[in-house]
């Protein structure tokens, strides 16, 4: 059920009301309420059920705080509260149940935040300030163009194949050449280069989102993302390498949801370990770009990633981009042998261009911007145009292009490639 507080005008209603189950909770609330210029007398006893009874016969406030500690069925009771709340009310709840599923259900029902008891002053102050900022934020007018959102994940088969270079350039091309509002989400939390490639400071947006997924909403996105241009924004991080990522992936899913609501395109720089650990990241991805090199190791991992996507995300349209392609004589594996091994065509080849890569790094620009007149980036330009054009046709099942032959195991396919290479090494051909 969608709660009625999700939209509407707040007019001149009472700024704040709270319904607490116990005196300890009320004592934490009152001084902070006074700090914000609200009336401490509006902190009432009785919890959520008292709130439902009171608001059924009186106007609801702009910000409503409810205590769920005495509720036997919090989700059902929140839905009952929704029936008596007027449009535009921002609801903050607190309770004693520490359950991520409950949190997700409550947020989905329309509340702004769920705080775990016992409450601390800083926790409450932060939640109230965030709610107040949300009320005063400029209202977003949804686009009337009807342009469908397109979500793209760029996955590298090995470290160093240039997946981040491809992701950054695709984001720039979609925003600049295709004129789409675009978000670049760099999920390499410790070593991401999305912001660096755009000559930007990454800020704390991504790490804040991981630490506080409940804070992620349209206002958070607006403040946390770093603008590279009018149509391109990046969310990246340089988290301390002695701080491992502690998350169940909720933050990443929330970020993707908010980006879909705010931007026309999302480009996700998706490291392989994140793909394995958080498979839900590709649930709403429409296009996957596998960045690879024409090497034995990359062939093996291209096969594995293709198989993973077929099993876990069959809806995704897959494009294979071979990067840093040297002249034929210098290739570890020929294109023909590589394609024979993975049992599908390589869609795009980018030639090795050390000079352009160095120039882009010096200028602090994506390689696609630094090499506007270069033939090197032509495959990326074509790919960006293809992605922009396919946004309205996301259910075509293009992933079926892989067309693996039945009865051929991954080991057999990879072993066959190794045998070809060994034979060529012996014969010199």
CSV table of C-alpha atoms in Angstrom, one decimal:
chain,number,residue,atom,x,y,z
A,1,UNK,CA,0.0,0.0,0.0
A,2,UNK,CA,1.3,3.5,-0.8
A,3,UNK,CA,0.9,5.8,2.2
A,4,UNK,CA,-0.8,9.1,1.6
A,5,UNK,CA,2.1,11.0,3.1
A,6,UNK,CA,4.1,10.2,0.1
A,7,UNK,CA,2.9,13.4,-1.7
A,8,UNK,CA,0.9,16.5,-1.3
A,9,UNK,CA,1.0,19.9,0.2
A,10,UNK,CA,1.8,20.6,3.9
A,11,UNK,CA,0.2,24.0,4.1
A,12,UNK,CA,0.3,25.6,7.5
A,13,UNK,CA,0.0,22.5,9.6
A,14,UNK,CA,1.6,22.0,13.0
A,15,UNK,CA,5.4,21.5,12.4
A,16,UNK,CA,5.9,18.5,14.6
A,17,UNK,CA,4.2,15.9,16.8
A,18,UNK,CA,5.6,12.8,18.6
A,19,UNK,CA,4.0,9.8,20.2
A,20,UNK,CA,6.4,7.9,22.5
A,21,UNK,CA,5.7,4.7,24.4
A,22,UNK,CA,8.0,5.5,27.4
A,23,UNK,CA,9.3,8.4,29.3
A,24,UNK,CA,13.0,7.7,28.4
A,25,UNK,CA,12.2,8.2,24.7
A,26,UNK,CA,10.2,11.3,25.4
A,27,UNK,CA,13.1,12.8,27.5
A,28,UNK,CA,15.4,12.3,24.5
A,29,UNK,CA,13.0,14.0,22.1
A,30,UNK,CA,12.0,17.1,24.1
A,31,UNK,CA,15.3,19.0,24.2
A,32,UNK,CA,16.0,18.4,20.6
A,33,UNK,CA,12.4,19.5,19.7
A,34,UNK,CA,13.1,22.7,21.6
A,35,UNK,CA,16.4,23.2,19.8
A,36,UNK,CA,14.6,23.1,16.5
A,37,UNK,CA,12.0,25.7,17.6
A,38,UNK,CA,9.1,23.3,17.9
A,39,UNK,CA,6.9,22.8,21.0
A,40,UNK,CA,8.0,20.2,23.5
A,41,UNK,CA,4.4,19.8,24.6
A,42,UNK,CA,3.7,18.1,21.3
A,43,UNK,CA,5.7,15.1,22.5
A,44,UNK,CA,2.8,12.9,23.6
A,45,UNK,CA,2.6,9.5,25.4
A,46,UNK,CA,1.0,6.4,23.9
A,47,UNK,CA,3.0,5.3,20.9
A,48,UNK,CA,1.6,4.5,17.5
A,49,UNK,CA,-1.9,3.4,18.5
A,50,UNK,CA,-2.5,6.7,20.3
A,51,UNK,CA,-1.2,8.5,17.2
A,52,UNK,CA,-3.8,6.7,15.0
A,53,UNK,CA,-6.6,7.7,17.4
A,54,UNK,CA,-5.5,11.3,17.8
A,55,UNK,CA,-4.9,11.9,14.1
A,56,UNK,CA,-8.2,10.4,13.1
A,57,UNK,CA,-9.9,13.4,14.5
A,58,UNK,CA,-7.3,16.1,14.1
A,59,UNK,CA,-4.9,17.4,11.4
A,60,UNK,CA,-1.6,15.6,11.0
A,61,UNK,CA,1.7,17.5,11.4
A,62,UNK,CA,4.4,18.2,8.9
A,63,UNK,CA,6.7,15.8,10.7
A,64,UNK,CA,5.4,12.9,12.8
A,65,UNK,CA,7.4,10.8,15.1
A,66,UNK,CA,5.9,7.5,16.2
A,67,UNK,CA,7.1,4.8,18.6
A,68,UNK,CA,6.4,1.2,17.5
A,69,UNK,CA,7.8,-0.5,20.6
A,70,UNK,CA,4.4,-1.6,21.8
A,71,UNK,CA,3.1,-2.7,18.4
A,72,UNK,CA,2.6,-6.4,17.8
A,73,UNK,CA,2.4,-5.9,14.0
A,74,UNK,CA,4.4,-2.8,13.1
A,75,UNK,CA,3.8,-2.9,9.4
A,76,UNK,CA,0.0,-3.3,9.7
A,77,UNK,CA,-0.1,-0.5,12.3
A,78,UNK,CA,1.9,1.8,10.0
A,79,UNK,CA,-0.6,1.2,7.2
A,80,UNK,CA,-3.4,2.1,9.6
A,81,UNK,CA,-1.5,5.3,10.4
A,82,UNK,CA,-1.3,6.0,6.7
A,83,UNK,CA,-5.1,6.0,6.5
A,84,UNK,CA,-5.4,9.0,8.9
A,85,UNK,CA,-2.3,11.0,7.8
A,86,UNK,CA,-2.8,13.9,5.5
A,87,UNK,CA,-0.7,14.2,2.3
A,88,UNK,CA,2.8,15.5,2.7
A,89,UNK,CA,3.5,14.3,6.3
A,90,UNK,CA,7.1,13.0,6.8
A,91,UNK,CA,7.0,10.1,9.2
A,92,UNK,CA,9.9,8.9,11.4
A,93,UNK,CA,9.4,5.7,13.4
A,94,UNK,CA,11.4,4.1,16.2
A,95,UNK,CA,11.3,0.6,17.7
A,96,UNK,CA,13.2,-2.2,19.3
A,97,UNK,CA,13.2,-4.7,16.5
A,98,UNK,CA,16.6,-4.8,14.6
A,99,UNK,CA,15.5,-6.5,11.4
A,100,UNK,CA,16.5,-5.4,8.0
A,101,UNK,CA,13.4,-6.9,6.4
A,102,UNK,CA,11.2,-4.9,8.8
A,103,UNK,CA,13.2,-1.8,7.9
A,104,UNK,CA,12.7,-2.3,4.2
A,105,UNK,CA,9.0,-3.0,4.5
A,106,UNK,CA,8.5,0.1,6.6
A,107,UNK,CA,10.4,2.3,4.2
A,108,UNK,CA,8.4,0.7,1.3
A,109,UNK,CA,5.2,1.6,3.1
A,110,UNK,CA,6.1,5.3,3.0
A,111,UNK,CA,7.9,6.2,6.2
A,112,UNK,CA,11.0,8.4,6.0
A,113,UNK,CA,13.2,6.6,8.6
A,114,UNK,CA,13.2,3.9,11.2
A,115,UNK,CA,15.4,4.4,14.3
A,116,UNK,CA,16.5,1.6,16.6
A,117,UNK,CA,16.0,2.1,20.4
A,118,UNK,CA,17.5,3.2,22.7
A,119,UNK,CA,17.7,6.5,21.0
A,120,UNK,CA,20.7,8.8,21.2
A,121,UNK,CA,20.4,12.6,20.8
A,122,UNK,CA,22.6,12.7,17.8
A,123,UNK,CA,20.6,10.0,16.0
A,124,UNK,CA,17.3,11.9,16.7
A,125,UNK,CA,18.8,15.3,15.8
A,126,UNK,CA,20.1,14.0,12.5
A,127,UNK,CA,16.8,12.3,11.6
A,128,UNK,CA,14.8,15.5,12.4
A,129,UNK,CA,17.2,17.7,10.5
A,130,UNK,CA,17.0,15.4,7.5
A,131,UNK,CA,13.2,15.4,7.6
A,132,UNK,CA,13.1,19.2,7.9
A,133,UNK,CA,15.5,19.5,4.9
A,134,UNK,CA,13.2,17.2,2.9
A,135,UNK,CA,10.2,19.3,3.6
A,136,UNK,CA,12.0,22.4,2.4
A,137,UNK,CA,13.7,20.9,-0.6
A,138,UNK,CA,12.6,22.1,-4.0
A,139,UNK,CA,10.0,19.7,-5.4
A,140,UNK,CA,11.2,17.6,-8.4
A,141,UNK,CA,9.0,18.0,-11.5
A,142,UNK,CA,9.0,14.7,-13.3
A,143,UNK,CA,10.1,14.7,-16.9
A,144,UNK,CA,7.3,14.7,-19.4
A,145,UNK,CA,9.6,13.4,-22.2
A,146,UNK,CA,8.7,9.8,-21.5
A,147,UNK,CA,12.3,8.7,-22.0
A,148,UNK,CA,12.7,5.3,-20.4
A,149,UNK,CA,15.6,4.9,-17.9
A,150,UNK,CA,18.5,2.8,-19.0
A,151,UNK,CA,20.9,1.1,-16.6
A,152,UNK,CA,24.3,-0.2,-17.7
A,153,UNK,CA,26.8,-2.3,-15.8
A,154,UNK,CA,30.4,-2.4,-17.0
A,155,UNK,CA,32.2,-5.5,-15.7
A,156,UNK,CA,35.9,-6.2,-16.3
A,157,UNK,CA,37.1,-9.8,-16.8
A,158,UNK,CA,40.5,-9.0,-15.2
A,159,UNK,CA,42.1,-6.1,-13.3
A,160,UNK,CA,43.6,-3.7,-15.7
A,161,UNK,CA,41.4,-4.4,-18.8
A,162,UNK,CA,40.1,-0.9,-18.7
A,163,UNK,CA,36.6,-1.4,-17.4
A,164,UNK,CA,36.7,1.9,-15.4
A,165,UNK,CA,37.9,3.7,-18.5
A,166,UNK,CA,35.0,2.3,-20.5
A,167,UNK,CA,32.5,3.1,-17.7
A,168,UNK,CA,33.6,6.7,-17.3
A,169,UNK,CA,33.7,7.3,-21.1
A,170,UNK,CA,30.2,5.7,-21.6
A,171,UNK,CA,28.8,7.9,-18.9
A,172,UNK,CA,30.4,11.0,-20.5
A,173,UNK,CA,29.2,10.1,-24.0
A,174,UNK,CA,25.6,9.4,-22.8
A,175,UNK,CA,25.5,12.8,-21.1
A,176,UNK,CA,27.3,14.8,-23.7
A,177,UNK,CA,26.7,13.2,-27.1
A,178,UNK,CA,23.3,11.7,-26.3
A,179,UNK,CA,22.2,14.6,-24.0
A,180,UNK,CA,20.9,12.2,-21.3
A,181,UNK,CA,21.1,13.0,-17.6
A,182,UNK,CA,23.5,10.4,-16.4
A,183,UNK,CA,24.7,9.0,-13.1
A,184,UNK,CA,28.1,7.2,-12.8
A,185,UNK,CA,28.1,4.9,-9.8
A,186,UNK,CA,31.6,3.6,-9.1
A,187,UNK,CA,31.3,0.6,-6.8
A,188,UNK,CA,35.0,0.1,-6.3
A,189,UNK,CA,34.7,1.6,-2.8
A,190,UNK,CA,38.4,1.5,-1.9
A,191,UNK,CA,40.2,2.0,-5.3
A,192,UNK,CA,37.6,3.6,-7.6
A,193,UNK,CA,38.8,6.0,-10.3
A,194,UNK,CA,35.5,7.3,-11.5
A,195,UNK,CA,35.9,10.7,-9.9
A,196,UNK,CA,39.7,10.8,-10.5
A,197,UNK,CA,39.1,10.3,-14.3
A,198,UNK,CA,36.8,13.3,-14.3
A,199,UNK,CA,39.3,15.4,-12.2
A,200,UNK,CA,36.9,15.5,-9.2
A,201,UNK,CA,37.2,14.8,-5.5
A,202,UNK,CA,35.0,11.8,-4.7
A,203,UNK,CA,33.6,13.2,-1.4
A,204,UNK,CA,32.0,10.9,1.2
A,205,UNK,CA,28.7,10.3,-0.5
A,206,UNK,CA,29.2,6.6,-1.3
A,207,UNK,CA,30.7,5.7,2.1
A,208,UNK,CA,27.9,7.7,3.9
A,209,UNK,CA,25.3,5.7,1.9
A,210,UNK,CA,26.9,2.4,2.9
A,211,UNK,CA,27.0,3.4,6.6
A,212,UNK,CA,23.5,4.9,6.6
A,213,UNK,CA,21.3,3.3,3.9
A,214,UNK,CA,18.2,4.7,5.6
A,215,UNK,CA,19.3,8.2,4.6
A,216,UNK,CA,19.2,7.4,0.9
A,217,UNK,CA,16.5,9.4,-0.9
A,218,UNK,CA,16.3,12.0,-3.6
A,219,UNK,CA,17.7,14.8,-1.4
A,220,UNK,CA,20.7,12.6,-0.4
A,221,UNK,CA,21.4,11.9,-4.1
A,222,UNK,CA,21.3,15.6,-4.9
A,223,UNK,CA,23.8,16.4,-2.1
A,224,UNK,CA,26.1,13.4,-2.2
A,225,UNK,CA,26.7,13.1,-6.0
A,226,UNK,CA,29.5,15.2,-7.4
A,227,UNK,CA,28.6,17.1,-10.6
A,228,UNK,CA,30.9,16.8,-13.5
A,229,UNK,CA,28.6,18.8,-15.8
A,230,UNK,CA,25.0,19.8,-16.1
A,231,UNK,CA,24.0,16.3,-17.2
A,232,UNK,CA,26.7,14.1,-15.5
A,233,UNK,CA,27.1,13.3,-11.8
A,234,UNK,CA,29.4,10.8,-10.2
A,235,UNK,CA,29.2,8.8,-6.9
A,236,UNK,CA,32.5,7.4,-6.0
A,237,UNK,CA,34.8,6.8,-3.0
A,238,UNK,CA,38.3,6.5,-1.7
A,239,UNK,CA,37.5,4.6,1.5
A,240,UNK,CA,40.5,3.8,3.8
A,241,UNK,CA,42.0,0.5,2.8
A,242,UNK,CA,42.0,-0.7,6.5
A,243,UNK,CA,38.1,-0.3,6.6
A,244,UNK,CA,36.4,-3.3,4.9
A,245,UNK,CA,33.0,-2.8,3.4
A,246,UNK,CA,30.3,-3.8,5.9
A,247,UNK,CA,27.0,-4.0,4.1
A,248,UNK,CA,24.3,-6.5,3.0
A,249,UNK,CA,24.0,-4.6,-0.3
A,250,UNK,CA,20.9,-2.6,0.8
A,251,UNK,CA,22.6,0.7,0.2
A,252,UNK,CA,23.6,-0.2,-3.3
A,253,UNK,CA,20.0,-1.2,-4.2
A,254,UNK,CA,18.6,2.0,-2.7
A,255,UNK,CA,21.1,4.1,-4.6
A,256,UNK,CA,20.1,2.5,-7.9
A,257,UNK,CA,16.4,3.1,-7.1
A,258,UNK,CA,17.0,6.8,-6.4
A,259,UNK,CA,19.2,7.2,-9.5
A,260,UNK,CA,16.5,5.7,-11.7
A,261,UNK,CA,14.1,8.3,-10.3
A,262,UNK,CA,16.5,11.2,-10.8
A,263,UNK,CA,18.5,10.4,-14.0
A,264,UNK,CA,17.7,9.1,-17.5
A,265,UNK,CA,20.8,6.8,-17.5
A,266,UNK,CA,22.9,5.0,-14.9
A,267,UNK,CA,26.3,3.6,-15.6
A,268,UNK,CA,27.7,1.3,-12.9
A,269,UNK,CA,31.4,0.5,-12.7
A,270,UNK,CA,30.8,-3.0,-11.2
A,271,UNK,CA,33.9,-4.9,-10.0
A,272,UNK,CA,33.8,-8.6,-10.3
A,273,UNK,CA,33.9,-9.3,-6.5
A,274,UNK,CA,30.9,-7.0,-6.1
A,275,UNK,CA,29.0,-8.9,-8.8
A,276,UNK,CA,29.6,-12.2,-7.0
A,277,UNK,CA,28.9,-10.9,-3.5
A,278,UNK,CA,25.8,-8.8,-4.4
A,279,UNK,CA,24.0,-10.4,-7.3
A,280,UNK,CA,21.0,-8.2,-6.7
A,281,UNK,CA,23.0,-5.3,-8.2
A,282,UNK,CA,22.1,-6.5,-11.7
A,283,UNK,CA,18.4,-7.1,-11.0
A,284,UNK,CA,17.4,-3.9,-12.7
A,285,UNK,CA,20.3,-3.6,-15.1
A,286,UNK,CA,19.3,-3.7,-18.7
A,287,UNK,CA,22.7,-3.7,-20.4
A,288,UNK,CA,26.0,-5.4,-19.3
A,289,UNK,CA,29.2,-4.4,-21.0
A,290,UNK,CA,32.0,-7.0,-20.5
A,291,UNK,CA,35.3,-5.3,-20.9
A,292,UNK,CA,38.0,-7.9,-21.8
A,293,UNK,CA,41.4,-8.4,-23.4
A,294,UNK,CA,42.4,-11.0,-26.0
A,295,UNK,CA,44.3,-13.1,-23.5
A,296,UNK,CA,43.9,-16.6,-22.1
A,297,UNK,CA,42.9,-15.5,-18.6
A,298,UNK,CA,40.4,-13.0,-20.0
A,299,UNK,CA,38.9,-15.7,-22.2
A,300,UNK,CA,38.4,-18.0,-19.2
A,301,UNK,CA,36.7,-15.3,-17.2
A,302,UNK,CA,34.6,-14.0,-20.0
A,303,UNK,CA,33.2,-17.5,-20.3
A,304,UNK,CA,32.5,-17.6,-16.5
A,305,UNK,CA,30.8,-14.1,-16.4
A,306,UNK,CA,28.7,-14.9,-19.5
A,307,UNK,CA,27.5,-18.1,-17.7
A,308,UNK,CA,26.9,-16.2,-14.5
A,309,UNK,CA,24.8,-13.6,-16.3
A,310,UNK,CA,22.8,-16.3,-18.2
A,311,UNK,CA,21.9,-18.0,-14.9
A,312,UNK,CA,21.4,-14.9,-12.7
A,313,UNK,CA,20.3,-12.1,-15.0
A,314,UNK,CA,18.9,-13.6,-18.3
A,315,UNK,CA,17.1,-10.4,-19.0
A,316,UNK,CA,20.4,-8.4,-19.5
A,317,UNK,CA,21.6,-7.6,-23.0
A,318,UNK,CA,25.3,-8.4,-23.1
A,319,UNK,CA,27.9,-6.6,-25.2
A,320,UNK,CA,31.5,-7.8,-25.2
A,321,UNK,CA,34.2,-5.1,-25.7
A,322,UNK,CA,37.8,-6.2,-26.3
A,323,UNK,CA,40.0,-3.4,-25.1
A,324,UNK,CA,43.7,-2.6,-25.7
A,325,UNK,CA,43.8,-4.6,-28.8
A,326,UNK,CA,47.3,-4.8,-30.2
A,327,UNK,CA,48.3,-5.5,-33.8
A,328,UNK,CA,47.5,-9.1,-34.8
A,329,UNK,CA,51.2,-10.2,-34.5
A,330,UNK,CA,51.3,-9.1,-30.9
A,331,UNK,CA,48.0,-10.7,-29.7
A,332,UNK,CA,48.2,-13.5,-27.1
A,333,UNK,CA,45.0,-15.0,-28.7
A,334,UNK,CA,43.5,-14.1,-32.1
A,335,UNK,CA,40.0,-12.7,-32.2
A,336,UNK,CA,38.9,-15.8,-34.1
A,337,UNK,CA,40.2,-18.2,-31.4
A,338,UNK,CA,38.8,-16.0,-28.6
A,339,UNK,CA,35.4,-16.0,-30.2
A,340,UNK,CA,35.5,-19.7,-30.8
A,341,UNK,CA,36.3,-20.2,-27.1
A,342,UNK,CA,33.5,-18.0,-25.7
A,343,UNK,CA,31.1,-19.2,-28.4
A,344,UNK,CA,29.9,-15.8,-29.5
A,345,UNK,CA,31.2,-12.7,-31.3
A,346,UNK,CA,33.2,-9.9,-29.8
A,347,UNK,CA,30.9,-6.9,-30.4
A,348,UNK,CA,33.5,-4.1,-30.2
A,349,UNK,CA,37.3,-3.8,-30.4
A,350,UNK,CA,39.2,-0.8,-29.1
A,351,UNK,CA,42.8,-0.5,-30.3
A,352,UNK,CA,45.6,0.0,-27.9
A,353,UNK,CA,46.4,3.7,-27.8
A,354,UNK,CA,48.9,4.5,-25.0
A,355,UNK,CA,49.3,8.1,-26.2
A,356,UNK,CA,45.6,8.9,-25.9
A,357,UNK,CA,45.4,7.2,-22.5
A,358,UNK,CA,48.3,9.3,-21.2
A,359,UNK,CA,46.8,12.5,-22.6
A,360,UNK,CA,43.4,11.8,-21.0
A,361,UNK,CA,45.1,11.2,-17.6
A,362,UNK,CA,47.0,14.4,-17.8
A,363,UNK,CA,44.0,16.5,-18.8
A,364,UNK,CA,41.7,14.9,-16.2
A,365,UNK,CA,39.2,13.9,-18.8
A,366,UNK,CA,37.6,10.6,-19.9
A,367,UNK,CA,39.3,9.0,-22.8
A,368,UNK,CA,36.2,9.6,-25.0
A,369,UNK,CA,36.4,13.4,-24.3
A,370,UNK,CA,40.2,13.6,-24.7
A,371,UNK,CA,40.1,11.7,-28.0
A,372,UNK,CA,37.0,13.2,-29.6
A,373,UNK,CA,38.6,13.1,-33.1
A,374,UNK,CA,40.4,9.8,-32.6
A,375,UNK,CA,39.3,6.6,-34.3
A,376,UNK,CA,40.2,4.8,-31.0
A,377,UNK,CA,37.0,5.9,-29.3
A,378,UNK,CA,34.7,5.1,-32.3
A,379,UNK,CA,33.6,1.8,-30.7
A,380,UNK,CA,32.6,3.6,-27.5
A,381,UNK,CA,30.6,6.2,-29.5
A,382,UNK,CA,28.8,3.5,-31.3
A,383,UNK,CA,28.1,1.6,-28.0
A,384,UNK,CA,26.7,4.8,-26.3
A,385,UNK,CA,24.4,5.4,-29.3
A,386,UNK,CA,23.3,1.8,-29.2
A,387,UNK,CA,22.6,1.9,-25.4
A,388,UNK,CA,20.6,5.2,-25.8
A,389,UNK,CA,18.6,3.8,-28.6
A,390,UNK,CA,17.8,0.5,-26.9
A,391,UNK,CA,16.3,2.1,-23.8
A,392,UNK,CA,12.8,1.6,-25.1
A,393,UNK,CA,13.4,-2.0,-26.0
A,394,UNK,CA,14.8,-3.5,-22.8
A,395,UNK,CA,12.9,-6.8,-23.0
A,396,UNK,CA,14.1,-8.0,-26.4
A,397,UNK,CA,16.2,-10.7,-24.8
A,398,UNK,CA,19.4,-9.8,-26.7
A,399,UNK,CA,21.4,-11.8,-24.2
A,400,UNK,CA,20.4,-14.7,-26.3
A,401,UNK,CA,23.0,-13.7,-28.8
A,402,UNK,CA,25.5,-15.7,-26.9
A,403,UNK,CA,23.8,-18.9,-28.2
A,404,UNK,CA,26.1,-21.4,-26.4
A,405,UNK,CA,26.2,-24.9,-28.0
A,406,UNK,CA,24.4,-27.5,-25.9
A,407,UNK,CA,26.5,-30.1,-24.2
A,408,UNK,CA,29.7,-28.1,-24.1
A,409,UNK,CA,31.1,-27.6,-20.6
A,410,UNK,CA,33.0,-24.5,-19.6
A,411,UNK,CA,36.1,-26.6,-18.9
A,412,UNK,CA,35.8,-28.1,-22.3
A,413,UNK,CA,35.5,-24.7,-24.0
A,414,UNK,CA,38.5,-23.3,-22.1
A,415,UNK,CA,40.6,-26.4,-22.5
A,416,UNK,CA,39.9,-26.3,-26.2
A,417,UNK,CA,41.4,-22.8,-26.4
A,418,UNK,CA,44.5,-23.8,-24.5
A,419,UNK,CA,45.0,-26.7,-26.9
A,420,UNK,CA,44.7,-24.4,-29.9
A,421,UNK,CA,47.4,-22.1,-28.4
A,422,UNK,CA,49.7,-25.0,-27.6
A,423,UNK,CA,49.4,-26.4,-31.1
A,424,UNK,CA,50.2,-22.9,-32.6
A,425,UNK,CA,53.2,-22.6,-30.3
A,426,UNK,CA,54.6,-25.9,-31.6
A,427,UNK,CA,53.9,-25.2,-35.3
A,428,UNK,CA,54.7,-21.5,-35.2
A,429,UNK,CA,51.4,-20.7,-36.9
